[in-house]
Amino acid sequence: MQETSPQSPENDAQEAAAPSPAAPPPVVISAPQASAGLPAHLERLADRARDYVEAASSANTRRAYAADWKHFSAWCRRQSLSPLPPDPQVVGLYITACASGAATADRKPNAVGTIERRLSALSWNFAQRGTPLDRADRHIATVLAGIRNTHGRPPVQKEAVLPEDVLAMLETLDRGTLRGLRDRAMLLLGFAGGLRRSEIVALDAGRDQTEDGRGWVEILDKGMLVTLRGKNGWREVEIGRGSSDSTCPVVALQTWLKLAKIGHGPLFRRVTGQGKEVGPDRLTDQQVARLVKRAALAAGVRADLTEGEREMKFAGHSLRAGLASSAEVDERYVQKQLGHASAEMTRRYQRRRDRFRVNLTKAAGL
């Protein structure tokens, strides 16, 4: 393996001029054993196998893994190294560069979580090429442990939007437009269901209606039932009706579906034609995050902070954290609604719970 020297602006210029090894071809997700050479009667099974391989990970995950592989490959080229076959020492140097800010020209260090995701992406990409990476190798495991100990920080949590915040946010939306009605339905559904932004936009109007859908809704007398497909299988989320039509997620969704004339396919779609037409395309999860941020800022939520601080405080997770923080019910019901495997995970979402409700100091006699 070729040794590398610490990066500097001068080194960056030299690396840019250095000859680059050929980049590896992009990974194309395919079934084990391509269909070429298979008997004709097995080609259909090969096609189905490819569909199953693609379904093993979400589109968002595949995009992120592709971007991380591109990042790693570009770094290798600048160091005159080859990304293939996998070399634990090269990978150890790469994550060191990520942690120290030497992996890109902007000199910005990656967070520990980003480095761990990049490492997972490399493992996945190497495995897809039939050349597994040994993450337990000391050049990787020991370096990663040191990065965690040196740069690890408590998780930065998004601000929870509480019920009064949601009401104020709803008032910033125009009820006279399709876009405003759609955004009202998304905010209320996301908050009342404690849904992730990806779960909100992945919903269909009914069961098995689209290939990219990952759930659907059923409107009942007392509320709505949301069926979701997640990493750990299917789960159901029950959303009851609100105390008034103006704050009811079921009414908001029914109004959107009726006026947008949606009876089949993606639940939340792009609104085009100056807000008067509904297109066929499903919204992305980033659009949910932008909606929450935009509405929270317009409503003056956390007006005690500067504009820049408020920009960083709100995102799609603010809805999920808001439900966990404001629902005055037994914790196990909140845990079920959010789909958490443990109560500890649920507590991470509760921004204003009474942390000292159980006082072990007094219980111990002090």
Coordinates of C-alpha atoms in Angstrom, one line a residue:
M1 CA 0.0 0.0 0.0
Q2 CA 1.3 3.5 -0.9
E3 CA 1.9 5.7 2.1
T4 CA 0.2 9.1 2.3
S5 CA 1.4 12.3 3.9
P6 CA -0.6 14.8 5.9
Q7 CA -2.6 17.1 3.6
S8 CA -2.0 20.8 3.1
P9 CA -3.1 23.3 0.5
E10 CA 0.2 22.6 -1.3
N11 CA -0.4 18.8 -1.1
D12 CA -3.9 19.4 -2.5
A13 CA -2.5 21.1 -5.6
Q14 CA 0.0 18.3 -6.1
E15 CA -2.7 15.6 -5.7
A16 CA -5.0 17.4 -8.2
A17 CA -2.2 17.1 -10.7
A18 CA -1.1 13.6 -9.9
P19 CA -2.1 10.8 -12.3
S20 CA -5.4 9.1 -11.1
P21 CA -6.0 5.4 -11.1
A22 CA -9.0 4.3 -13.0
A23 CA -12.1 4.7 -10.9
P24 CA -14.1 1.5 -10.2
P25 CA -17.3 1.1 -12.1
P26 CA -20.5 2.1 -10.2
V27 CA -22.4 -0.7 -8.5
V28 CA -25.5 -1.9 -10.3
I29 CA -27.7 -3.7 -7.9
S30 CA -28.3 -7.1 -9.4
A31 CA -29.3 -10.6 -8.4
P32 CA -26.5 -13.1 -7.5
Q33 CA -25.5 -14.5 -10.9
A34 CA -26.6 -12.2 -13.7
S35 CA -29.2 -13.6 -16.0
A36 CA -26.7 -13.9 -18.9
G37 CA -26.1 -17.6 -19.4
L38 CA -29.2 -18.7 -17.4
P39 CA -31.7 -21.0 -19.0
A40 CA -34.6 -19.0 -20.5
H41 CA -37.1 -20.4 -17.9
L42 CA -35.0 -18.9 -15.1
E43 CA -34.7 -15.4 -16.5
R44 CA -38.0 -14.3 -14.9
L45 CA -36.7 -15.6 -11.5
A46 CA -33.5 -13.6 -12.0
D47 CA -35.6 -10.4 -12.7
R48 CA -37.6 -11.1 -9.6
A49 CA -34.4 -11.6 -7.6
R50 CA -33.1 -8.3 -8.7
D51 CA -36.4 -6.7 -7.5
Y52 CA -35.9 -8.3 -4.1
V53 CA -32.3 -7.2 -3.8
E54 CA -33.4 -3.6 -4.6
A55 CA -36.2 -3.8 -2.0
A56 CA -33.7 -4.8 0.7
S57 CA -32.7 -1.2 1.2
S58 CA -34.6 2.1 0.7
A59 CA -34.0 4.5 -2.2
N60 CA -32.7 7.1 0.2
T61 CA -30.2 4.6 1.7
R62 CA -28.9 3.6 -1.8
R63 CA -28.5 7.3 -2.8
A64 CA -26.6 8.0 0.4
Y65 CA -24.3 4.9 0.0
A66 CA -23.6 5.9 -3.6
A67 CA -22.6 9.4 -2.6
D68 CA -20.4 8.1 0.2
W69 CA -18.7 5.7 -2.3
K70 CA -18.1 8.6 -4.6
H71 CA -16.6 10.6 -1.7
F72 CA -14.2 7.8 -0.8
S73 CA -13.2 7.1 -4.5
A74 CA -12.4 10.8 -5.0
W75 CA -10.3 10.9 -1.9
C76 CA -8.4 7.8 -3.1
R77 CA -7.7 9.4 -6.5
R78 CA -6.3 12.5 -4.8
Q79 CA -4.0 10.2 -2.8
S80 CA -3.0 8.1 -5.9
L81 CA -4.5 5.1 -4.2
S82 CA -6.9 2.5 -5.6
P83 CA -10.2 2.0 -3.7
L84 CA -10.2 -1.6 -4.8
P85 CA -9.6 -4.2 -3.5
P86 CA -10.5 -3.1 0.1
D87 CA -7.5 -2.3 2.2
P88 CA -8.2 -1.8 5.9
Q89 CA -5.2 0.6 6.2
V90 CA -6.5 2.8 3.4
V91 CA -10.0 2.8 4.9
G92 CA -8.4 3.7 8.3
L93 CA -6.5 6.6 6.7
Y94 CA -9.7 7.7 5.0
I95 CA -11.8 7.9 8.1
T96 CA -8.9 9.7 9.8
A97 CA -9.0 12.3 7.0
C98 CA -12.8 12.6 7.5
A99 CA -12.4 13.2 11.2
S100 CA -9.6 15.7 10.8
G101 CA -11.1 17.7 7.9
A102 CA -8.5 16.5 5.4
A103 CA -10.8 14.5 3.2
T104 CA -12.2 17.5 1.2
A105 CA -10.9 20.9 0.1
D106 CA -13.2 22.8 2.5
R107 CA -11.2 21.3 5.5
K108 CA -14.4 20.7 7.4
P109 CA -14.3 17.7 9.7
N110 CA -17.1 15.1 9.5
A111 CA -19.2 14.4 12.6
V112 CA -18.8 10.9 14.2
G113 CA -22.2 9.9 12.9
T114 CA -21.3 10.9 9.4
I115 CA -18.1 8.9 9.6
E116 CA -19.9 5.8 10.8
R117 CA -22.4 6.1 8.0
R118 CA -19.6 6.5 5.5
L119 CA -18.0 3.3 6.9
S120 CA -21.3 1.4 6.6
A121 CA -21.6 2.7 3.0
L122 CA -18.1 1.4 2.2
S123 CA -18.9 -2.0 3.7
W124 CA -22.1 -2.2 1.6
N125 CA -20.4 -1.2 -1.6
F126 CA -17.4 -3.5 -1.1
A127 CA -19.9 -6.4 -0.4
Q128 CA -21.8 -5.6 -3.6
R129 CA -18.6 -6.0 -5.5
G130 CA -17.9 -9.3 -3.9
T131 CA -14.9 -8.0 -1.9
P132 CA -16.0 -7.8 1.8
L133 CA -14.3 -5.3 4.1
D134 CA -13.0 -6.5 7.4
R135 CA -14.3 -3.7 9.7
A136 CA -12.8 -5.6 12.7
D137 CA -9.3 -5.1 11.4
R138 CA -7.2 -3.0 13.8
H139 CA -6.5 -0.3 11.2
I140 CA -10.3 0.4 11.2
A141 CA -11.7 -0.6 14.5
T142 CA -9.0 1.0 16.7
V143 CA -9.0 4.2 14.7
L144 CA -12.8 4.4 14.8
A145 CA -12.8 3.9 18.6
G146 CA -10.3 6.7 18.9
I147 CA -12.4 9.0 16.7
R148 CA -15.5 8.3 18.9
N149 CA -13.6 9.0 22.1
T150 CA -12.0 12.2 20.8
H151 CA -14.8 13.7 18.7
G152 CA -17.9 12.2 20.1
R153 CA -20.6 14.7 21.2
P154 CA -24.1 14.4 22.6
P155 CA -26.6 14.2 19.8
V156 CA -28.0 17.5 18.5
Q157 CA -31.7 17.3 18.8
K158 CA -34.2 19.2 16.8
E159 CA -36.6 21.4 18.6
A160 CA -40.0 19.9 19.4
V161 CA -43.0 21.8 18.1
L162 CA -45.7 21.6 20.8
P163 CA -49.5 21.8 20.2
E164 CA -49.6 25.5 20.6
D165 CA -46.8 25.8 18.1
V166 CA -48.6 23.6 15.6
L167 CA -51.7 25.7 15.9
A168 CA -49.7 28.8 15.2
M169 CA -48.0 27.1 12.2
L170 CA -51.3 26.1 10.7
E171 CA -52.4 29.7 10.8
T172 CA -49.5 30.6 8.5
L173 CA -50.9 28.3 5.7
D174 CA -53.4 29.5 3.1
R175 CA -56.6 27.5 3.4
G176 CA -57.8 28.8 0.1
T177 CA -55.1 27.0 -1.9
L178 CA -54.4 23.4 -2.6
R179 CA -50.9 23.8 -1.4
G180 CA -52.1 25.2 1.9
L181 CA -54.6 22.4 2.4
R182 CA -51.9 19.8 1.6
D183 CA -49.4 21.3 4.0
R184 CA -52.1 21.4 6.8
A185 CA -52.8 17.7 6.3
M186 CA -49.1 16.9 6.4
L187 CA -48.4 18.8 9.5
L188 CA -51.4 17.4 11.4
L189 CA -50.8 13.9 10.2
G190 CA -47.1 14.0 11.0
F191 CA -47.7 15.4 14.5
A192 CA -50.7 13.3 15.5
G193 CA -49.1 10.1 14.2
G194 CA -45.5 10.9 15.4
L195 CA -44.4 10.0 11.9
R196 CA -41.0 10.3 10.4
R197 CA -40.8 12.6 7.4
S198 CA -40.0 9.7 5.1
E199 CA -43.1 7.9 6.4
I200 CA -45.4 10.8 5.7
V201 CA -44.5 11.1 2.0
A202 CA -44.3 7.3 1.4
L203 CA -48.1 6.9 2.1
D204 CA -50.6 6.0 -0.6
A205 CA -54.3 6.6 -0.6
G206 CA -54.9 2.8 -0.4
R207 CA -53.2 -0.5 -0.1
D208 CA -50.8 -1.8 -2.8
Q209 CA -51.4 1.1 -5.1
T210 CA -47.8 2.1 -6.1
E211 CA -44.4 0.3 -6.3
D212 CA -42.6 3.0 -4.3
G213 CA -45.3 3.3 -1.6
R214 CA -44.4 2.1 1.9
G215 CA -47.8 2.4 3.5
W216 CA -51.4 3.5 3.2
V217 CA -54.3 5.1 5.2
E218 CA -57.8 3.9 6.1
I219 CA -60.3 6.5 7.3
L220 CA -62.7 5.1 9.9
D221 CA -65.5 6.5 12.0
K222 CA -63.3 7.3 15.1
G223 CA -60.1 8.2 13.3
M224 CA -57.7 6.8 10.7
L225 CA -55.4 3.8 10.6
V226 CA -52.0 4.3 9.1
T227 CA -50.2 1.1 8.0
L228 CA -46.4 1.6 7.6
R229 CA -43.6 -0.6 6.3
G230 CA -40.4 0.1 8.2
K231 CA -37.0 -1.5 8.7
N232 CA -38.4 -4.0 11.1
G233 CA -41.5 -4.9 9.2
W234 CA -45.1 -3.6 9.2
R235 CA -46.7 -1.5 12.0
E236 CA -50.0 0.2 12.5
V237 CA -50.5 3.7 13.8
E238 CA -53.9 4.8 15.1
I239 CA -54.7 8.5 14.8
G240 CA -57.9 9.6 16.5
R241 CA -60.1 12.5 15.5
G242 CA -59.3 16.0 17.0
S243 CA -61.4 18.0 19.3
S244 CA -62.5 20.3 16.5
D245 CA -62.5 20.1 12.7
S246 CA -59.9 22.9 12.4
T247 CA -57.3 20.8 14.3
C248 CA -58.4 17.3 13.2
P249 CA -55.8 15.4 11.1
V250 CA -58.6 13.2 9.7
V251 CA -60.7 16.2 8.5
A252 CA -57.6 17.9 7.1
L253 CA -56.6 14.8 5.2
Q254 CA -60.2 14.2 3.9
T255 CA -60.4 17.9 2.7
W256 CA -57.1 17.6 0.9
L257 CA -58.0 14.3 -0.8
K258 CA -61.4 15.6 -1.9
L259 CA -60.3 18.9 -3.3
A260 CA -57.2 17.5 -4.9
K261 CA -59.3 14.7 -6.3
I262 CA -56.9 12.0 -5.1
G263 CA -58.4 8.5 -4.8
H264 CA -55.4 6.4 -5.9
G265 CA -51.7 6.6 -5.7
P266 CA -49.4 8.9 -3.6
L267 CA -51.1 10.7 -0.8
F268 CA -49.0 13.9 -0.8
R269 CA -48.0 15.3 -4.2
R270 CA -46.6 18.3 -5.9
V271 CA -48.9 21.2 -6.5
T272 CA -48.3 22.9 -9.8
G273 CA -49.8 25.6 -12.0
Q274 CA -49.6 28.4 -9.5
G275 CA -51.0 26.2 -6.8
K276 CA -54.1 25.2 -8.8
E277 CA -53.1 21.8 -10.1
V278 CA -52.0 18.5 -8.4
G279 CA -49.3 16.6 -10.2
P280 CA -48.7 12.8 -10.1
D281 CA -45.3 13.0 -8.4
R282 CA -44.8 12.0 -4.8
L283 CA -43.2 14.6 -2.5
T284 CA -39.8 14.0 -1.1
D285 CA -39.0 13.8 2.6
Q286 CA -36.8 16.9 2.3
Q287 CA -40.0 18.9 1.4
V288 CA -41.5 17.9 4.7
A289 CA -38.5 19.2 6.6
R290 CA -38.6 22.5 4.6
L291 CA -42.3 22.8 5.4
V292 CA -41.8 22.4 9.1
K293 CA -38.9 24.8 9.1
R294 CA -40.8 27.4 7.0
A295 CA -44.0 27.3 9.0
A296 CA -42.2 27.4 12.4
L297 CA -40.2 30.4 11.4
A298 CA -43.3 32.2 10.0
A299 CA -45.2 31.4 13.2
G300 CA -42.5 32.9 15.3
V301 CA -41.8 29.7 17.2
R302 CA -38.8 30.2 19.6
A303 CA -38.7 33.9 18.7
D304 CA -36.3 34.3 21.6
L305 CA -33.5 32.9 19.4
T306 CA -31.8 34.6 16.5
E307 CA -32.9 33.9 12.9
G308 CA -29.8 31.7 12.3
E309 CA -30.4 29.7 15.5
R310 CA -34.0 29.2 14.6
E311 CA -33.1 28.0 11.1
M312 CA -31.1 25.1 12.7
K313 CA -33.7 24.2 15.3
F314 CA -36.6 22.8 13.2
A315 CA -36.9 19.9 10.8
G316 CA -39.2 17.0 10.1
H317 CA -38.2 15.4 13.4
S318 CA -39.7 18.3 15.2
L319 CA -43.2 16.9 14.6
R320 CA -42.3 13.5 16.0
A321 CA -40.5 15.0 19.0
G322 CA -43.5 17.3 19.6
L323 CA -46.0 14.4 20.0
A324 CA -43.6 12.5 22.3
S325 CA -43.1 15.7 24.4
S326 CA -46.7 16.8 24.7
A327 CA -48.9 13.6 24.9
E328 CA -50.0 13.3 28.5
V329 CA -50.4 9.5 28.5
D330 CA -48.6 6.5 29.8
E331 CA -45.2 6.3 28.2
R332 CA -45.8 2.9 26.7
Y333 CA -48.5 4.3 24.4
V334 CA -46.1 7.0 23.1
Q335 CA -43.5 4.3 22.5
K336 CA -46.0 2.2 20.5
Q337 CA -47.1 5.2 18.4
L338 CA -43.5 6.1 17.5
G339 CA -42.6 2.5 16.8
H340 CA -39.7 2.4 19.2
A341 CA -38.3 -0.9 20.4
S342 CA -37.3 0.5 23.8
A343 CA -38.7 3.1 26.3
E344 CA -35.2 4.6 26.4
M345 CA -35.4 5.6 22.7
T346 CA -38.8 7.2 23.3
R347 CA -37.4 9.3 26.2
R348 CA -34.8 10.8 23.9
Y349 CA -37.7 12.4 22.0
Q350 CA -39.4 13.8 25.1
R351 CA -38.1 17.3 25.4
R352 CA -40.1 18.4 28.4
R353 CA -40.7 15.3 30.5
D354 CA -40.2 15.4 34.2
R355 CA -36.7 13.9 34.5
F356 CA -36.9 13.8 38.3
R357 CA -40.4 12.3 38.6
V358 CA -38.7 9.2 40.2
N359 CA -36.3 10.6 42.8
L360 CA -33.9 7.7 43.8
T361 CA -32.1 10.0 46.2
K362 CA -35.1 10.4 48.4
A363 CA -36.1 6.8 47.8
A364 CA -32.7 5.7 49.2
G365 CA -33.4 7.7 52.4
L366 CA -31.3 10.9 51.8

